PDB file of C-alpha atoms in Angstrom:
ATOM      1  CA  MET A 342       6.273 -14.977  -2.380  1.00 52.00           C
ATOM      2  CA  GLY A 343       9.492 -12.927  -2.212  1.00 65.00           C
ATOM      3  CA  ARG A 344      10.331 -10.957   0.911  1.00 72.00           C
ATOM      4  CA  ASN A 345       9.813  -7.614  -0.824  1.00 74.00           C
ATOM      5  CA  ARG A 346       6.293  -8.540  -1.822  1.00 78.00           C
ATOM      6  CA  PHE A 347       5.647 -10.021   1.604  1.00 84.00           C
ATOM      7  CA  ALA A 348       6.687  -6.703   3.176  1.00 86.00           C
ATOM      8  CA  VAL A 349       4.238  -4.879   0.902  1.00 86.00           C
ATOM      9  CA  LEU A 350       1.426  -7.236   1.865  1.00 89.00           C
ATOM     10  CA  GLU A 351       2.401  -7.062   5.542  1.00 92.00           C
ATOM     11  CA  LEU A 352       2.096  -3.267   5.485  1.00 93.00           C
ATOM     12  CA  ALA A 353      -1.251  -3.439   3.711  1.00 91.00           C
ATOM     13  CA  VAL A 354      -2.719  -5.986   6.128  1.00 94.00           C
ATOM     14  CA  LEU A 355      -1.485  -4.236   9.274  1.00 96.00           C
ATOM     15  CA  GLY A 356      -2.601  -0.851   7.947  1.00 94.00           C
ATOM     16  CA  LEU A 357      -6.111  -2.069   7.185  1.00 94.00           C
ATOM     17  CA  LEU A 358      -6.471  -3.903  10.494  1.00 96.00           C
ATOM     18  CA  HIS A 359      -5.323  -0.743  12.272  1.00 95.00           C
ATOM     19  CA  ARG A 360      -8.565   0.822  11.033  1.00 92.00           C
ATOM     20  CA  THR A 361     -10.847  -2.002  12.188  1.00 94.00           C
ATOM     21  CA  PRO A 362     -10.811  -5.779  12.812  1.00 95.00           C
ATOM     22  CA  MET A 363     -11.914  -7.757   9.754  1.00 94.00           C
ATOM     23  CA  HIS A 364     -12.917 -11.203   8.604  1.00 91.00           C
ATOM     24  CA  GLY A 365     -10.532 -12.722   6.095  1.00 87.00           C
ATOM     25  CA  TYR A 366     -12.911 -12.267   3.179  1.00 86.00           C
ATOM     26  CA  GLU A 367     -13.507  -8.612   4.087  1.00 89.00           C
ATOM     27  CA  LEU A 368      -9.773  -8.029   4.359  1.00 90.00           C
ATOM     28  CA  ARG A 369      -9.270  -9.590   0.943  1.00 88.00           C
ATOM     29  CA  LYS A 370     -11.994  -7.360  -0.515  1.00 87.00           C
ATOM     30  CA  GLN A 371     -10.415  -4.235   0.977  1.00 88.00           C
ATOM     31  CA  LEU A 372      -7.000  -5.203  -0.380  1.00 87.00           C
ATOM     32  CA  THR A 373      -8.535  -5.564  -3.821  1.00 84.00           C
ATOM     33  CA  ASN A 374     -10.931  -2.612  -3.908  1.00 76.00           C
ATOM     34  CA  VAL A 375      -9.066  -0.022  -1.860  1.00 71.00           C
ATOM     35  CA  LEU A 376      -5.450  -0.806  -2.667  1.00 73.00           C
ATOM     36  CA  GLY A 377      -5.642  -2.758  -5.894  1.00 73.00           C
ATOM     37  CA  LEU A 378      -2.847  -4.820  -4.371  1.00 61.00           C
ATOM     38  CA  PHE A 379      -3.853  -8.162  -5.775  1.00 61.00           C
ATOM     39  CA  ARG A 380      -3.248  -7.067  -9.299  1.00 60.00           C
ATOM     40  CA  ALA A 381       0.345  -7.893  -8.397  1.00 56.00           C
ATOM     41  CA  LEU A 382      -0.124 -10.410  -5.568  1.00 60.00           C
ATOM     42  CA  SER A 383      -2.155 -13.590  -5.864  1.00 60.00           C
ATOM     43  CA  TYR A 384      -5.127 -14.310  -3.610  1.00 61.00           C
ATOM     44  CA  GLY A 385      -3.231 -17.327  -2.322  1.00 72.00           C
ATOM     45  CA  SER A 386      -0.651 -14.993  -0.771  1.00 81.00           C
ATOM     46  CA  LEU A 387      -3.015 -13.517   1.824  1.00 86.00           C
ATOM     47  CA  TYR A 388      -3.583 -16.452   4.148  1.00 87.00           C
ATOM     48  CA  PRO A 389       0.071 -17.530   4.374  1.00 90.00           C
ATOM     49  CA  CYS A 390       0.820 -13.900   5.267  1.00 91.00           C
ATOM     50  CA  LEU A 391      -1.890 -13.926   7.958  1.00 93.00           C
ATOM     51  CA  HIS A 392      -0.434 -17.133   9.401  1.00 94.00           C
ATOM     52  CA  GLU A 393       3.026 -15.545   9.609  1.00 94.00           C
ATOM     53  CA  LEU A 394       1.647 -12.422  11.272  1.00 96.00           C
ATOM     54  CA  LEU A 395      -0.270 -14.582  13.768  1.00 96.00           C
ATOM     55  CA  ALA A 396       2.863 -16.600  14.564  1.00 96.00           C
ATOM     56  CA  ALA A 397       4.809 -13.366  15.104  1.00 96.00           C
ATOM     57  CA  GLY A 398       2.142 -12.025  17.463  1.00 97.00           C
ATOM     58  CA  LEU A 399       1.436  -9.007  15.248  1.00 97.00           C
ATOM     59  CA  ILE A 400      -2.219  -9.900  14.811  1.00 97.00           C
ATOM     60  CA  ALA A 401      -4.641 -12.040  16.797  1.00 97.00           C
ATOM     61  CA  GLU A 402      -7.717 -13.960  15.757  1.00 93.00           C
ATOM     62  CA  GLU A 403     -11.077 -13.969  17.465  1.00 89.00           C
ATOM     63  CA  HIS A 404     -14.370 -15.437  16.332  1.00 79.00           C
ATOM     64  CA  ASP A 405     -17.632 -13.907  15.222  1.00 70.00           C
ATOM     65  CA  GLU A 406     -20.397 -16.022  16.749  1.00 59.00           C
ATOM     66  CA  ALA A 407     -22.884 -14.727  14.162  1.00 54.00           C
ATOM     67  CA  GLY A 408     -20.759 -16.438  11.525  1.00 49.00           C
ATOM     68  CA  ALA A 409     -21.870 -16.061   7.955  1.00 43.00           C
ATOM     69  CA  ASN A 410     -25.360 -14.924   8.950  1.00 42.00           C
ATOM     70  CA  GLY A 411     -24.411 -11.432  10.023  1.00 45.00           C
ATOM     71  CA  PRO A 412     -22.347  -9.352  12.458  1.00 45.00           C
ATOM     72  CA  GLY A 413     -22.088 -10.610  15.984  1.00 45.00           C
ATOM     73  CA  ARG A 414     -20.174 -10.538  19.212  1.00 43.00           C
ATOM     74  CA  LEU A 415     -16.513 -11.535  19.155  1.00 47.00           C
ATOM     75  CA  ASN A 416     -15.582 -14.564  21.211  1.00 46.00           C
ATOM     76  CA  SER A 417     -12.441 -16.586  21.802  1.00 43.00           C
ATOM     77  CA  PRO A 418     -12.277 -19.542  21.562  1.00 43.00           C
ATOM     78  CA  ALA A 419     -14.759 -20.170  18.779  1.00 43.00           C
ATOM     79  CA  ARG A 420     -18.296 -21.313  19.535  1.00 43.00           C
ATOM     80  CA  PRO A 421     -19.971 -22.368  16.295  1.00 47.00           C
ATOM     81  CA  ARG A 422     -23.621 -21.350  16.165  1.00 45.00           C
ATOM     82  CA  ARG A 423     -26.300 -23.822  15.278  1.00 45.00           C
ATOM     83  CA  GLY A 424     -27.213 -23.259  11.639  1.00 49.00           C
ATOM     84  CA  GLY A 425     -24.173 -21.065  11.065  1.00 54.00           C
ATOM     85  CA  ARG A 426     -20.419 -21.180  11.199  1.00 61.00           C
ATOM     86  CA  SER A 427     -17.888 -19.265  13.229  1.00 65.00           C
ATOM     87  CA  LEU A 428     -15.712 -16.896  11.192  1.00 81.00           C
ATOM     88  CA  LYS A 429     -12.241 -15.788  12.191  1.00 88.00           C
ATOM     89  CA  VAL A 430     -11.848 -12.074  12.795  1.00 94.00           C
ATOM     90  CA  TYR A 431      -8.342 -10.636  12.681  1.00 96.00           C
ATOM     91  CA  ARG A 432      -7.285  -7.681  14.815  1.00 96.00           C
ATOM     92  CA  LEU A 433      -4.055  -5.799  15.371  1.00 96.00           C
ATOM     93  CA  THR A 434      -2.085  -6.428  18.574  1.00 97.00           C
ATOM     94  CA  ALA A 435       0.077  -3.931  20.453  1.00 97.00           C
ATOM     95  CA  ASP A 436       3.158  -5.469  18.806  1.00 97.00           C
ATOM     96  CA  GLY A 437       1.396  -5.175  15.459  1.00 97.00           C
ATOM     97  CA  LYS A 438       0.840  -1.465  16.004  1.00 96.00           C
ATOM     98  CA  GLU A 439       4.544  -1.010  16.749  1.00 97.00           C
ATOM     99  CA  ARG A 440       5.481  -2.983  13.649  1.00 96.00           C
ATOM    100  CA  LEU A 441       3.094  -0.888  11.553  1.00 96.00           C
ATOM    101  CA  GLN A 442       4.779   2.301  12.709  1.00 95.00           C
ATOM    102  CA  GLU A 443       8.168   0.814  11.788  1.00 95.00           C
ATOM    103  CA  LEU A 444       6.929  -0.019   8.295  1.00 94.00           C
ATOM    104  CA  LEU A 445       5.337   3.409   7.867  1.00 94.00           C
ATOM    105  CA  GLY A 446       8.668   4.998   8.764  1.00 94.00           C
ATOM    106  CA  GLU A 447      10.535   3.191   5.982  1.00 91.00           C
ATOM    107  CA  GLY A 448      11.000   5.612   3.090  1.00 89.00           C
ATOM    108  CA  GLY A 449      13.778   3.879   1.185  1.00 91.00           C
ATOM    109  CA  PRO A 450      13.909   2.561  -2.390  1.00 91.00           C
ATOM    110  CA  ALA A 451      11.473  -0.314  -1.741  1.00 89.00           C
ATOM    111  CA  ALA A 452       8.774   2.286  -1.082  1.00 92.00           C
ATOM    112  CA  TRP A 453       9.397   3.927  -4.470  1.00 91.00           C
ATOM    113  CA  GLU A 454       8.770   0.847  -6.597  1.00 89.00           C
ATOM    114  CA  ASP A 455       5.475   0.179  -8.358  1.00 86.00           C
ATOM    115  CA  ASP A 456       4.101  -2.306  -5.795  1.00 79.00           C
ATOM    116  CA  GLY A 457       5.448  -0.602  -2.696  1.00 87.00           C
ATOM    117  CA  PHE A 458       4.580   2.982  -3.592  1.00 92.00           C
ATOM    118  CA  GLY A 459       0.850   2.402  -4.008  1.00 89.00           C
ATOM    119  CA  VAL A 460       0.520   0.709  -0.628  1.00 90.00           C
ATOM    120  CA  HIS A 461       2.658   3.287   1.195  1.00 92.00           C
ATOM    121  CA  PHE A 462       0.649   6.072  -0.426  1.00 93.00           C
ATOM    122  CA  ALA A 463      -2.626   4.468   0.720  1.00 91.00           C
ATOM    123  CA  PHE A 464      -1.451   4.942   4.320  1.00 93.00           C
ATOM    124  CA  PHE A 465       0.072   8.408   3.975  1.00 93.00           C
ATOM    125  CA  GLY A 466      -2.538   9.644   6.464  1.00 92.00           C
ATOM    126  CA  GLN A 467      -0.685   7.661   9.142  1.00 91.00           C
ATOM    127  CA  THR A 468       2.824   8.517   7.895  1.00 94.00           C
ATOM    128  CA  ARG A 469       5.152  11.283   9.147  1.00 93.00           C
ATOM    129  CA  ALA A 470       5.508  14.304   6.886  1.00 94.00           C
ATOM    130  CA  ASP A 471       9.259  13.849   6.344  1.00 94.00           C
ATOM    131  CA  VAL A 472       8.761  10.212   5.306  1.00 95.00           C
ATOM    132  CA  ARG A 473       5.924  11.154   2.943  1.00 96.00           C
ATOM    133  CA  LEU A 474       8.151  13.715   1.244  1.00 96.00           C
ATOM    134  CA  ARG A 475      11.068  11.299   1.010  1.00 96.00           C
ATOM    135  CA  ILE A 476       8.877   8.653  -0.641  1.00 97.00           C
ATOM    136  CA  LEU A 477       7.346  11.132  -3.085  1.00 97.00           C
ATOM    137  CA  GLU A 478      10.740  12.510  -4.088  1.00 97.00           C
ATOM    138  CA  GLY A 479      12.184   9.013  -4.405  1.00 96.00           C
ATOM    139  CA  ARG A 480       9.276   7.913  -6.565  1.00 97.00           C
ATOM    140  CA  ARG A 481       9.704  10.957  -8.790  1.00 97.00           C
ATOM    141  CA  SER A 482      13.413  10.260  -9.172  1.00 96.00           C
ATOM    142  CA  ARG A 483      12.694   6.645 -10.107  1.00 95.00           C
ATOM    143  CA  LEU A 484      10.128   7.693 -12.729  1.00 96.00           C
ATOM    144  CA  GLU A 485      12.430  10.331 -14.180  1.00 96.00           C
ATOM    145  CA  GLU A 486      14.991   7.567 -14.722  1.00 95.00           C
ATOM    146  CA  ARG A 487      12.271   5.509 -16.392  1.00 93.00           C
ATOM    147  CA  MET A 488      11.336   8.419 -18.663  1.00 93.00           C
ATOM    148  CA  GLU A 489      14.909   8.802 -19.842  1.00 94.00           C
ATOM    149  CA  SER A 490      15.117   5.076 -20.513  1.00 91.00           C
ATOM    150  CA  ILE A 491      11.909   5.105 -22.583  1.00 90.00           C
ATOM    151  CA  ARG A 492      13.023   8.165 -24.544  1.00 90.00           C
ATOM    152  CA  ALA A 493      16.376   6.546 -25.286  1.00 90.00           C
ATOM    153  CA  ALA A 494      14.612   3.375 -26.436  1.00 86.00           C
ATOM    154  CA  LEU A 495      12.332   5.400 -28.709  1.00 87.00           C
ATOM    155  CA  THR A 496      15.324   7.087 -30.312  1.00 87.00           C
ATOM    156  CA  ARG A 497      17.148   3.806 -30.868  1.00 85.00           C
ATOM    157  CA  THR A 498      14.206   1.816 -32.223  1.00 83.00           C
ATOM    158  CA  ARG A 499      12.176   4.462 -34.057  1.00 80.00           C
ATOM    159  CA  GLU A 500      13.284   3.220 -37.473  1.00 78.00           C
ATOM    160  CA  ARG A 501      13.139  -0.490 -36.611  1.00 82.00           C
ATOM    161  CA  VAL A 502       9.661  -0.977 -35.162  1.00 81.00           C
ATOM    162  CA  ASP A 503       6.184  -0.710 -36.637  1.00 87.00           C
ATOM    163  CA  SER A 504       3.838   2.170 -35.923  1.00 87.00           C
ATOM    164  CA  TYR A 505       1.830   0.235 -33.313  1.00 90.00           C
ATOM    165  CA  THR A 506       4.868  -0.651 -31.235  1.00 87.00           C
ATOM    166  CA  LEU A 507       5.969   2.957 -31.473  1.00 88.00           C
ATOM    167  CA  GLU A 508       2.568   4.151 -30.230  1.00 90.00           C
ATOM    168  CA  LEU A 509       2.752   1.699 -27.332  1.00 90.00           C
ATOM    169  CA  HIS A 510       6.103   3.173 -26.305  1.00 88.00           C
ATOM    170  CA  ARG A 511       4.689   6.695 -26.578  1.00 90.00           C
ATOM    171  CA  HIS A 512       1.697   5.709 -24.472  1.00 93.00           C
ATOM    172  CA  GLY A 513       4.034   4.376 -21.795  1.00 91.00           C
ATOM    173  CA  LEU A 514       6.055   7.587 -21.864  1.00 93.00           C
ATOM    174  CA  GLU A 515       2.933   9.745 -21.548  1.00 96.00           C
ATOM    175  CA  SER A 516       1.736   7.685 -18.572  1.00 95.00           C
ATOM    176  CA  VAL A 517       5.031   8.189 -16.761  1.00 95.00           C
ATOM    177  CA  GLU A 518       5.054  11.905 -17.583  1.00 96.00           C
ATOM    178  CA  ARG A 519       1.546  12.278 -16.138  1.00 96.00           C
ATOM    179  CA  GLU A 520       2.588  10.590 -12.909  1.00 96.00           C
ATOM    180  CA  VAL A 521       5.652  12.820 -12.633  1.00 97.00           C
ATOM    181  CA  ARG A 522       3.454  15.917 -12.994  1.00 97.00           C
ATOM    182  CA  TRP A 523       1.135  14.538 -10.299  1.00 97.00           C
ATOM    183  CA  LEU A 524       4.098  13.884  -8.008  1.00 97.00           C
ATOM    184  CA  ASN A 525       5.396  17.410  -8.595  1.00 97.00           C
ATOM    185  CA  GLU A 526       2.057  18.780  -7.384  1.00 97.00           C
ATOM    186  CA  LEU A 527       2.045  16.554  -4.305  1.00 97.00           C
ATOM    187  CA  ILE A 528       5.635  17.442  -3.428  1.00 97.00           C
ATOM    188  CA  ALA A 529       4.913  21.159  -3.781  1.00 97.00           C
ATOM    189  CA  SER A 530       1.878  20.765  -1.526  1.00 95.00           C
ATOM    190  CA  GLU A 531       3.854  18.835   1.108  1.00 95.00           C
ATOM    191  CA  ARG A 532       6.575  21.480   1.105  1.00 94.00           C
ATOM    192  CA  GLN A 533       4.023  24.263   1.378  1.00 92.00           C
ATOM    193  CA  VAL A 534       2.428  22.644   4.412  1.00 89.00           C
ATOM    194  CA  ALA A 535       5.848  22.106   5.988  1.00 86.00           C
ATOM    195  CA  SER A 536       6.807  25.749   5.450  1.00 87.00           C
ATOM    196  CA  GLU A 537       3.649  26.923   7.204  1.00 83.00           C
ATOM    197  CA  GLN A 538       4.297  24.875  10.335  1.00 76.00           C
ATOM    198  CA  PRO A 539       6.043  26.459  13.351  1.00 70.00           C
ATOM    199  CA  ALA A 540       9.766  25.790  13.551  1.00 60.00           C
ATOM    200  CA  ASP A 541       9.261  23.418  16.510  1.00 56.00           C
ATOM    201  CA  GLY A 542       6.005  22.000  15.154  1.00 51.00           C
ATOM    202  CA  GLN A 543       5.639  18.348  14.341  1.00 54.00           C
ATOM    203  CA  ASP A 544       3.347  16.587  11.936  1.00 58.00           C
ATOM    204  CA  ASN A 545       0.715  14.863  14.054  1.00 52.00           C
ATOM    205  CA  THR A 546      -1.163  13.087  11.318  1.00 53.00           C
ATOM    206  CA  SER A 547      -0.087   9.696  12.621  1.00 50.00           C
ATOM    207  CA  ASP A 548      -1.221  10.577  16.142  1.00 50.00           C
ATOM    208  CA  LYS A 549      -4.629  11.650  14.853  1.00 47.00           C
ATOM    209  CA  GLU A 550      -5.030   8.421  12.932  1.00 49.00           C
ATOM    210  CA  SER A 551      -4.016   6.374  15.984  1.00 48.00           C
ATOM    211  CA  SER A 552      -6.455   8.064  18.327  1.00 44.00           C
TER     212      SER A 552
END
């Protein structure tokens, strides 16, 4: 897995574990259902990522003595139950919380791309207002470039492709245009909230999420 995709998965894992400790299978389910991340990243990417985060001290593993039979008390080291098996539970460490805040503060081009934007947006509740706005504006700029590219392609190929290919291009253009309109609404809302804050006020969303 490339480093860019690893960084996306790292943010997703740390962000989810910041909410609550999870078994590996529950973490995988949340990544799929909540973030839709594994449409782009294979299931086999998760456990190598967890191993790297463990080695870096960003997460720790404990054991659920109830195993597969239900929720139980966390122990370390593992004590397998008779008739059941001990399951690893992953939790965020203090270093992991610091690393998460670093990742949430990154609003550069990697956060505007298709994979990165969705994951960053999923954790906007923990992200500073200025970073949220920078990511939204960057994403809009990237999509506006994509719109121009699609329109130029339509103009060049209109006479050389069949009607179905043409409709596929139009569908792609409409999808991008819809997302740009959505981003415009979000950006306007973020700016409105910022304008209503006191001059010395600070966005405390991240603090609320951390408490």
